[in-house]
Tab-separated table of C-alpha atoms in Angstrom:
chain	number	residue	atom	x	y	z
A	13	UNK	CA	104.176	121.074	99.284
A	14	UNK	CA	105.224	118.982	96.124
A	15	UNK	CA	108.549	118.421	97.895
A	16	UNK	CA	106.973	116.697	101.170
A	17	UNK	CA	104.184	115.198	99.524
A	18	UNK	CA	106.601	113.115	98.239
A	19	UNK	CA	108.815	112.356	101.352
A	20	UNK	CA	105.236	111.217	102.652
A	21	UNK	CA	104.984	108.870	100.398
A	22	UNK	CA	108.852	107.654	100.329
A	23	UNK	CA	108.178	107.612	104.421
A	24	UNK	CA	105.382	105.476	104.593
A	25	UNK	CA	107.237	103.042	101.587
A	26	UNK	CA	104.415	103.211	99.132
A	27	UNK	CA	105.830	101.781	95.932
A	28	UNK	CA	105.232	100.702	92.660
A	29	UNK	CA	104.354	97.246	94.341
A	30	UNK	CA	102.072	99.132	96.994
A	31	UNK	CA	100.390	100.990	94.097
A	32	UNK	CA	99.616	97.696	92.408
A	33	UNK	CA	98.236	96.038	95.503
A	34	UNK	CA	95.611	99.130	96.145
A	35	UNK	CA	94.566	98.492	92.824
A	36	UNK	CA	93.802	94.651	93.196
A	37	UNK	CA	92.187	95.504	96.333
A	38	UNK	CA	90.079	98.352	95.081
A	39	UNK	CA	88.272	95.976	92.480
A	40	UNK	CA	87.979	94.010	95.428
A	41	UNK	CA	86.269	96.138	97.773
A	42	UNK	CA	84.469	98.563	95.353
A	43	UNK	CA	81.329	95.908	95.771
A	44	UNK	CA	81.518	96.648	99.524
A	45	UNK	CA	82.061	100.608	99.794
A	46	UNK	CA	78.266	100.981	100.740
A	47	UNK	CA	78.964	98.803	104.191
A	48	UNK	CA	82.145	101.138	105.073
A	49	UNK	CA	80.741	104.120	104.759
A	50	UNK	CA	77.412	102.820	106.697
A	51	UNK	CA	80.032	102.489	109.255
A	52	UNK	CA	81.633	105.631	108.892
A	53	UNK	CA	77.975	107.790	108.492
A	54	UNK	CA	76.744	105.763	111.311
A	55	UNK	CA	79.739	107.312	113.540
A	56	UNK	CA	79.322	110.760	112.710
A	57	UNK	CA	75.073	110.391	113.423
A	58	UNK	CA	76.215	109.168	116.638
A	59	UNK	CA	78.248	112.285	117.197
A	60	UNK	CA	75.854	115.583	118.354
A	61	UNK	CA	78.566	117.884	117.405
A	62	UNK	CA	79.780	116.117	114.373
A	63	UNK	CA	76.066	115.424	112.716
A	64	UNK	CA	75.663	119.133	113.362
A	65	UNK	CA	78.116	120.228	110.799
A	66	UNK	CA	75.481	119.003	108.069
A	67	UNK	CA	72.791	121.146	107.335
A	68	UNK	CA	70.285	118.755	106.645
A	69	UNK	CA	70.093	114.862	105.308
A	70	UNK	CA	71.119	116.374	101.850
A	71	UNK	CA	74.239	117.820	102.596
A	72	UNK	CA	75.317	114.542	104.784
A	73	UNK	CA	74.247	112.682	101.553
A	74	UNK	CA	76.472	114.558	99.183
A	75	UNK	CA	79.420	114.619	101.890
A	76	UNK	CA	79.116	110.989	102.012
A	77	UNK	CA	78.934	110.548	98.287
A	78	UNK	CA	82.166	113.099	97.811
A	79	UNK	CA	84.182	110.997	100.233
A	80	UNK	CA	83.372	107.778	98.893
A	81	UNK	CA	84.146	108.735	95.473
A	82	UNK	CA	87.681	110.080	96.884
A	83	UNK	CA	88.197	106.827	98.774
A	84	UNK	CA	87.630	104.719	95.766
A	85	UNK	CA	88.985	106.647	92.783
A	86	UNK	CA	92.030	107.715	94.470
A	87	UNK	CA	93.066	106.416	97.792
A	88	UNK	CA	91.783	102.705	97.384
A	89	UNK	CA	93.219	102.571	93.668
A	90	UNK	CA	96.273	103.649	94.492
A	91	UNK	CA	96.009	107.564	92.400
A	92	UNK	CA	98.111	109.737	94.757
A	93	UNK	CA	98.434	112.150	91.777
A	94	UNK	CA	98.679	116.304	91.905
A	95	UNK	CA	94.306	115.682	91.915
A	96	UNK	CA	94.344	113.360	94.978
A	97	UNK	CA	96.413	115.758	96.797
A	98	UNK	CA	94.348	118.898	95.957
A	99	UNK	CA	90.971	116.538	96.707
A	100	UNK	CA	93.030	115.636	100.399
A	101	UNK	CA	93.612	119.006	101.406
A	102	UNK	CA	90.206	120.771	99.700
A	103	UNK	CA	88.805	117.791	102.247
A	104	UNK	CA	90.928	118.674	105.329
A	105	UNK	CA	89.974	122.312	105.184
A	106	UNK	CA	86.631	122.145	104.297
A	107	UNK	CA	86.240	120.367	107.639
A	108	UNK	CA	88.072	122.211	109.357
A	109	UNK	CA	86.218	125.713	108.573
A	110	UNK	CA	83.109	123.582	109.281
A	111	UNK	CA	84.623	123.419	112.891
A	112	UNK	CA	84.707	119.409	112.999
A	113	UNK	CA	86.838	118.304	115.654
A	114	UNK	CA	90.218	116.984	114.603
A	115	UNK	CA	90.001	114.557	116.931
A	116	UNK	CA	86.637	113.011	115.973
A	117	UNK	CA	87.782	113.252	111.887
A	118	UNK	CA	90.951	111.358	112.889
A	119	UNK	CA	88.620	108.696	114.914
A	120	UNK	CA	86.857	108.153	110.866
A	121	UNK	CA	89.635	106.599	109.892
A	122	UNK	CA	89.796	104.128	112.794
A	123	UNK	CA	86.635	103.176	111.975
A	124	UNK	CA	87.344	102.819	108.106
A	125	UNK	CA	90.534	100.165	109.294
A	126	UNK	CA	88.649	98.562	111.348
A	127	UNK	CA	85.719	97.757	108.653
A	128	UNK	CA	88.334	97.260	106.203
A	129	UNK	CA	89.888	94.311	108.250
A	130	UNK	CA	86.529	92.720	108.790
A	131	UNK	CA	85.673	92.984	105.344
A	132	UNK	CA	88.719	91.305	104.177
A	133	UNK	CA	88.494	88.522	107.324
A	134	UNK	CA	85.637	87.611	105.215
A	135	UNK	CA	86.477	88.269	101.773
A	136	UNK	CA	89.826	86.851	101.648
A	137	UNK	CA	91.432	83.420	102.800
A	138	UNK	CA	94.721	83.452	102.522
A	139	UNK	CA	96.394	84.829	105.002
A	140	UNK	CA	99.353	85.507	102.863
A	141	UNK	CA	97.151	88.004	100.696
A	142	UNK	CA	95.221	89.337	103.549
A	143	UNK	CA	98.574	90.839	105.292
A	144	UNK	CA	99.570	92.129	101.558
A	145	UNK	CA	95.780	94.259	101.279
A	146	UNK	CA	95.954	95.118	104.881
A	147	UNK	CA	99.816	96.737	104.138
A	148	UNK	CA	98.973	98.582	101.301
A	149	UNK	CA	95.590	100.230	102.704
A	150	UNK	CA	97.529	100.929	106.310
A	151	UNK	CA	99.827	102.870	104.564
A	152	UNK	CA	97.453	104.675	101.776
A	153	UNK	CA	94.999	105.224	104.949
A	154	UNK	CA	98.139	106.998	107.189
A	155	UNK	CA	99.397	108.908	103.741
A	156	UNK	CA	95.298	110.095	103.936
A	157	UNK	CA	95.305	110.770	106.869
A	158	UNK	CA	98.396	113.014	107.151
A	159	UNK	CA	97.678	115.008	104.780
A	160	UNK	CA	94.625	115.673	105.629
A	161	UNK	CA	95.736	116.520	109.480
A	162	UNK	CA	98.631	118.983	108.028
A	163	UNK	CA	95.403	120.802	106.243
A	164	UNK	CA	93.787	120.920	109.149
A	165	UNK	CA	96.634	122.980	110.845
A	166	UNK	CA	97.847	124.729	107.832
A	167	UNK	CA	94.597	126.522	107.283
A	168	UNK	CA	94.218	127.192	111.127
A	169	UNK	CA	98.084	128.463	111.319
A	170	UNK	CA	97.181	130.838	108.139
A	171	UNK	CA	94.254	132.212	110.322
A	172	UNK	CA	96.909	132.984	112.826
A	173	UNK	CA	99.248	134.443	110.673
A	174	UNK	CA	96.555	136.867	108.964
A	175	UNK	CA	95.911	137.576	112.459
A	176	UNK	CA	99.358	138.376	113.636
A	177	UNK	CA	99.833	140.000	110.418
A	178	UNK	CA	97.132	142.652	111.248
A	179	UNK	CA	98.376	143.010	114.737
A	180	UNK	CA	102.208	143.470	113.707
A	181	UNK	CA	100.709	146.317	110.839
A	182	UNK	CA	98.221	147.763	113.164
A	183	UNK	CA	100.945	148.581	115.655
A	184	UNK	CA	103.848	149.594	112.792
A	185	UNK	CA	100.921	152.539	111.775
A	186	UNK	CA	100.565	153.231	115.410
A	187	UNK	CA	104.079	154.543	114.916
A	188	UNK	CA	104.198	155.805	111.681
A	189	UNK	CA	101.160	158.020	111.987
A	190	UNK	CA	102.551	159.869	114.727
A	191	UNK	CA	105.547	160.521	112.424
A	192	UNK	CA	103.606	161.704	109.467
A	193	UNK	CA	104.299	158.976	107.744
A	194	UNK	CA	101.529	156.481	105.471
A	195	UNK	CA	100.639	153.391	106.056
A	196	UNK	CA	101.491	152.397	102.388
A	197	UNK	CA	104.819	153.695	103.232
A	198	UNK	CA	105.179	150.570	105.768
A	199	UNK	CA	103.333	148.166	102.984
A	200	UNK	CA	105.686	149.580	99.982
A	201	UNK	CA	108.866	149.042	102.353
A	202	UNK	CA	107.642	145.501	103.465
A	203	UNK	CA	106.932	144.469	99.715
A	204	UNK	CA	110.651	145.552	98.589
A	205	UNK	CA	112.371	144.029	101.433
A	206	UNK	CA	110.629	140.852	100.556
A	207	UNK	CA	111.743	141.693	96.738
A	208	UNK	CA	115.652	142.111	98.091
A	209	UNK	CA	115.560	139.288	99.784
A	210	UNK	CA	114.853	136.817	97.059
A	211	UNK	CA	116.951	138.548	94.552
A	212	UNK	CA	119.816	137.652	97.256
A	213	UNK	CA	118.565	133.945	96.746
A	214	UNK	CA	116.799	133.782	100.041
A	215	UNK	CA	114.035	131.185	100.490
A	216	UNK	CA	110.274	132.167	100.278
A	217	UNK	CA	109.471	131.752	104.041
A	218	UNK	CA	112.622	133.947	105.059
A	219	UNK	CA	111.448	136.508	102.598
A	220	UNK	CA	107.954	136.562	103.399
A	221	UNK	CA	108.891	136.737	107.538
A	222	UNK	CA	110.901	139.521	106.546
A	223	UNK	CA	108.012	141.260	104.354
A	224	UNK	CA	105.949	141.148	107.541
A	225	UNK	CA	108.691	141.792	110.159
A	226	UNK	CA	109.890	144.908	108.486
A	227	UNK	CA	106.520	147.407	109.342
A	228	UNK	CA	107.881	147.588	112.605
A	229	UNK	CA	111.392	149.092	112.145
A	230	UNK	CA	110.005	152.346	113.449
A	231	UNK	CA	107.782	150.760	116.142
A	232	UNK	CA	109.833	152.678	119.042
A	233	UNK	CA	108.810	155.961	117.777
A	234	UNK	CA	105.926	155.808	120.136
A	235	UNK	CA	107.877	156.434	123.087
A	236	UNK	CA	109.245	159.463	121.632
A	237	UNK	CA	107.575	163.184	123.165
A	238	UNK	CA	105.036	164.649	120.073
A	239	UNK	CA	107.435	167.935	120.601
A	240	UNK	CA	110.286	165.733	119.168
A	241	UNK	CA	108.797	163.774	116.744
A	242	UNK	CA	106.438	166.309	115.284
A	243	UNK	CA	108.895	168.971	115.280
A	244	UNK	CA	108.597	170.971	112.074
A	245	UNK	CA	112.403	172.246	111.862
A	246	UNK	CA	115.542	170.478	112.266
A	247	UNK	CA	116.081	168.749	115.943
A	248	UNK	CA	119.153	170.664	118.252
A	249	UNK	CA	121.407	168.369	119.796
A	250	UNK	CA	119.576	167.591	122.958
A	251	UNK	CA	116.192	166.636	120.529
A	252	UNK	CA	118.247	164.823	118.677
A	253	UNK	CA	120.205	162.586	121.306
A	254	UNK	CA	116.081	161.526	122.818
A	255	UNK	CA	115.167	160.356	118.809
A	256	UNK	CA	118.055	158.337	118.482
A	257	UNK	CA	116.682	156.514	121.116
A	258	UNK	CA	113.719	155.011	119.096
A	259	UNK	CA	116.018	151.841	117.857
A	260	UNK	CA	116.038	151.115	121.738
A	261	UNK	CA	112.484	151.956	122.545
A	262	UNK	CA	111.356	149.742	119.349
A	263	UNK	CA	113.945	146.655	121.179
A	264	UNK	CA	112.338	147.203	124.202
A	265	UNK	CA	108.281	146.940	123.078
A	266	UNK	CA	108.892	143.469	120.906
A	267	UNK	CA	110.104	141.044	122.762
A	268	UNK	CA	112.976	138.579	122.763
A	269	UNK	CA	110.909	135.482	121.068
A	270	UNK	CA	111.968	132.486	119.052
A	271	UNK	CA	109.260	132.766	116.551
A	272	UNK	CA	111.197	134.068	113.387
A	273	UNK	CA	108.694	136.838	112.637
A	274	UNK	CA	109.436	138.605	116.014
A	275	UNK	CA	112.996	137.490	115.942
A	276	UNK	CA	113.204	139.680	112.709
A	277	UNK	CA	111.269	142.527	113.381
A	278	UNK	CA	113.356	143.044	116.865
A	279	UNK	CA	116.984	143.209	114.949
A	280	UNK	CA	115.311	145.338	112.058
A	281	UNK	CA	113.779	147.557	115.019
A	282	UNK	CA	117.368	147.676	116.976
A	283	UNK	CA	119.709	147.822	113.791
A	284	UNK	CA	117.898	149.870	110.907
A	285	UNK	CA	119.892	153.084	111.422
A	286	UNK	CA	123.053	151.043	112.036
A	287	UNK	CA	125.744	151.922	108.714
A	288	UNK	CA	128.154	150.288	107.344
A	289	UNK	CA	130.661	151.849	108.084
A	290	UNK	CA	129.864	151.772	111.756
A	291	UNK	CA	129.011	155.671	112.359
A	292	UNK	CA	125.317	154.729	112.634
A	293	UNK	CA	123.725	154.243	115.848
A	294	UNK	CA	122.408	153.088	118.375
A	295	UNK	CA	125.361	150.298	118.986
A	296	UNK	CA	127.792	151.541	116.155
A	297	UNK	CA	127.904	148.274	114.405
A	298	UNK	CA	130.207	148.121	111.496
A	299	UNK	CA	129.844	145.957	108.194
A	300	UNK	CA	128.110	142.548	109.040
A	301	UNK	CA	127.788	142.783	112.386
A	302	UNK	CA	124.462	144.312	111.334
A	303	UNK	CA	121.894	141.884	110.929
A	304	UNK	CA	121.207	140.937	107.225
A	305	UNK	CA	117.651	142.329	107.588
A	306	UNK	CA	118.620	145.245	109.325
A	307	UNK	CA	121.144	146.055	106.322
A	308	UNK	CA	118.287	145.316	103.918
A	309	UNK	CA	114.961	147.410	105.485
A	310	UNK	CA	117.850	150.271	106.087
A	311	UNK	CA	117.675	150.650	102.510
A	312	UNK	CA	114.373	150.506	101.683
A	313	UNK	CA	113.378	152.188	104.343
A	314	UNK	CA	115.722	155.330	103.055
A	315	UNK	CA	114.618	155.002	99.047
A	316	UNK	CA	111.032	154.802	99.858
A	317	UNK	CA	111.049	157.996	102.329
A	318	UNK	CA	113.020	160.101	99.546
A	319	UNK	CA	110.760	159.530	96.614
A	320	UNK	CA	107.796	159.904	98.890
A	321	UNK	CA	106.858	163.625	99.688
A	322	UNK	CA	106.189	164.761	102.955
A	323	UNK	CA	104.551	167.784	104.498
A	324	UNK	CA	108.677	168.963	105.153
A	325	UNK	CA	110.045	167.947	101.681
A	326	UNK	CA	109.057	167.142	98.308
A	327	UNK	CA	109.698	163.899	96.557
A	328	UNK	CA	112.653	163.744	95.184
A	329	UNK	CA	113.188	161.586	91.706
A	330	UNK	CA	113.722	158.376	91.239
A	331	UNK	CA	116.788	159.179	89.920
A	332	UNK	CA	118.152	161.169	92.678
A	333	UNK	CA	117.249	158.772	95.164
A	334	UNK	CA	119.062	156.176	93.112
A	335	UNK	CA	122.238	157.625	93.004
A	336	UNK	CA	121.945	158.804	96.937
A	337	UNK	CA	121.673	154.791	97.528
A	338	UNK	CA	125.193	154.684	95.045
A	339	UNK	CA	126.610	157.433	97.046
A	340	UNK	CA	126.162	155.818	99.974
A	341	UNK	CA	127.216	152.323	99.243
A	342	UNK	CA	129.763	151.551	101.865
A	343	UNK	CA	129.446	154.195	104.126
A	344	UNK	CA	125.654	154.019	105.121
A	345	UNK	CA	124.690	150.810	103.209
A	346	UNK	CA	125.802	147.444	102.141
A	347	UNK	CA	127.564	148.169	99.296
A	348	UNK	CA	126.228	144.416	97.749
A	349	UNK	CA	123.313	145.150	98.889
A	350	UNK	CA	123.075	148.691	97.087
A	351	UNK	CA	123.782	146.623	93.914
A	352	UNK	CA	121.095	144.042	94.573
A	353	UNK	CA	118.183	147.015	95.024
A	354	UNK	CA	119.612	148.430	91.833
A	355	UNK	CA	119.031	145.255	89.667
A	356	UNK	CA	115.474	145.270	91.567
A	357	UNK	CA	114.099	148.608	90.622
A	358	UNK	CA	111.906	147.096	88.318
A	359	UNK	CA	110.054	145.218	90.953
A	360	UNK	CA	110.296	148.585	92.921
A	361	UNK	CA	108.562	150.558	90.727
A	362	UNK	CA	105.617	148.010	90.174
A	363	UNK	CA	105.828	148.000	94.358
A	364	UNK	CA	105.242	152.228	94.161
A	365	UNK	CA	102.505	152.006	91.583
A	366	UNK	CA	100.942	149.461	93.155
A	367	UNK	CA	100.713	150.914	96.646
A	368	UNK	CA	100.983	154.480	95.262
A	369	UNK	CA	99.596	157.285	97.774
A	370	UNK	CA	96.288	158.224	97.486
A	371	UNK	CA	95.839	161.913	96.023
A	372	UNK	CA	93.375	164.588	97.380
């Protein structure tokens, strides 16, 4: 956010000389701030839905005392420090969880400009200074503004996310319980193919998509008959030949979708019995024609089943399920990738404890 703060800032051209200007204004307007925000109050009381945000006559009192401190100590004198920008967004989300209207918060700010430029008709002369104020405040107003627009939609696009978060989980259990499996099994996997993915150097939001993408690798184990998949023994041939078919199945149920998320989860789904060396299936891709995320919840997926017991098997050791992954390296698995897990184990281990099973 630091980042783009910044290119906000570089965007809208406010300088060193800008900064100066808001300063020499804000002297000169501080006598006025109880006319603007007159204005401003006098909007939202003519607003039903906006006037019913506040409680009662305190609460409008203190919100109007908040904002005019903001707009005086920080926006009108020029302070877009690391506290302006956490005051900016506290302010954008705050009114957004009380449900005002984006559209009628944006409107506030027309009517601060517009009381701003009568104020200065009448305060200042020269024309000259008069452009130089109304610069400077346009662009400290719009930097405002902006960021408090992108808080708006960040917190309401992080209410989406924890939704599709609990949808994309809720069906990943769907399949997992009828496999025997845990839901922490699913959690521990997602948290380690997150861990992998920034030890490879990947950025945060490509790590995080595929910490929530990665629950549904065995998603396609729901269209597979209970007689398979709850089998006790090992599968014959014919058994077999139907589960292989869950990669498919789990293509099939999420869609083709640009959204990165469901791009992710739809390749891990497709690809995560896929090996290396191109005997896996269901497409017999070889080396890195499998998708980097299919390589990567592959091997979690594998290390978290073997230390985990199961009503079949025991758990085996950390140890042995370790050197299974070295084994393997370049037949089943990426044999960089192998090495990457192995400087990781640390992180793994925290992972396990964390979201250990619960014992009876």
């Amino acid at each position: 956010m630091r980042l783009r703060f910044e290119q906000w800032r570089d965007f809208l051209d406010i300088d060193a000389d800008s900064v100066n200007t808001l300063r020499e204004f804000s002297s000169l307007i501080r006598p006025h701030m109880d006319v603007l925000m007159d204005a401003v109050y006098a909007y939202i009381r003519a607003n039903a839905a906006a006037s019913a945000t506040f409680t009662d006559e305190a609460a409008l009192q203190r919100a109007r005392a908040h904002q005019q401190h903001h707009w005086l100590e920080h926006v009108f004198a020029g302070n877009f420090n690391q506290d302006y920008l956490e005051a900016t967004l506290s302010i954008g989300r705050t009114h957004q969880r009380l449900g005002v209207d984006l559209r009628f918060y944006s409107g506030a700010y027309v009517v601060v400009l517009n009381q701003l430029v009568q104020l200065l008709d009448e305060l200042v002369a020269d024309a000259a200074t008069r452009s130089r104020y109304l610069t400077a405040v346009n662009r400290a107003v719009f930097l405002d503004m902006g960021l408090a627009t992108y808080a708006y939609y960040d917190t309401l696009l992080n209410a989406l996310e924890d939704m599709a978060q609990e949808v994309t989980l809720s069906l990943a259990r769907a399949g997992e319980y009828r496999d025997n499996e845990t839901g922490k099994h699913i959690t521990r996997m997602g948290k380690m193919c997150e861990q992998m993915a920034l030890a490879l150097g990947k950025d945060a939001t490509w790590a995080h998509a595929l910490r929530m993408a990665s629950p549904l690798h065995d998603v396609g184990k729901i269209g597979v008959p209970d007689r398979i998949l709850l089998k006790p023994g090992r599968l014959d041939e014919a058994e077999f030949l139907i589960m292989r078919e869950h990669p498919r199945i789990g293509g099939t149920i999420i869609p083709e979708h640009p959204a990165l998320v469901i791009r992710m989860a739809r390749r891990i789904a497709l690809t995560h019995h896929e090996k290396w060396d191109g005997t896996g299936y269901p497409a017999g891709l070889c080396g890195e024609e499998i998708p980097l995320e299919g390589r990567i919840a592959a091997i979690c997926d594998v290390y978290d089943a073997l230390v985990s017991s199961r009503p079949y098997k025991p758990a085996w050791t950390q140890q042995a399920a370790l050197d299974y992954l070295q084994q393997e390296s370049g037949r089943h698995f990426d044999p960089q990738l192998v090495d990457t897990f192995l400087r990781i184990v640390p992180e793994v281990d925290a992972i396990q404890l964390r979201y250990a099973e619960e014992t009876t």
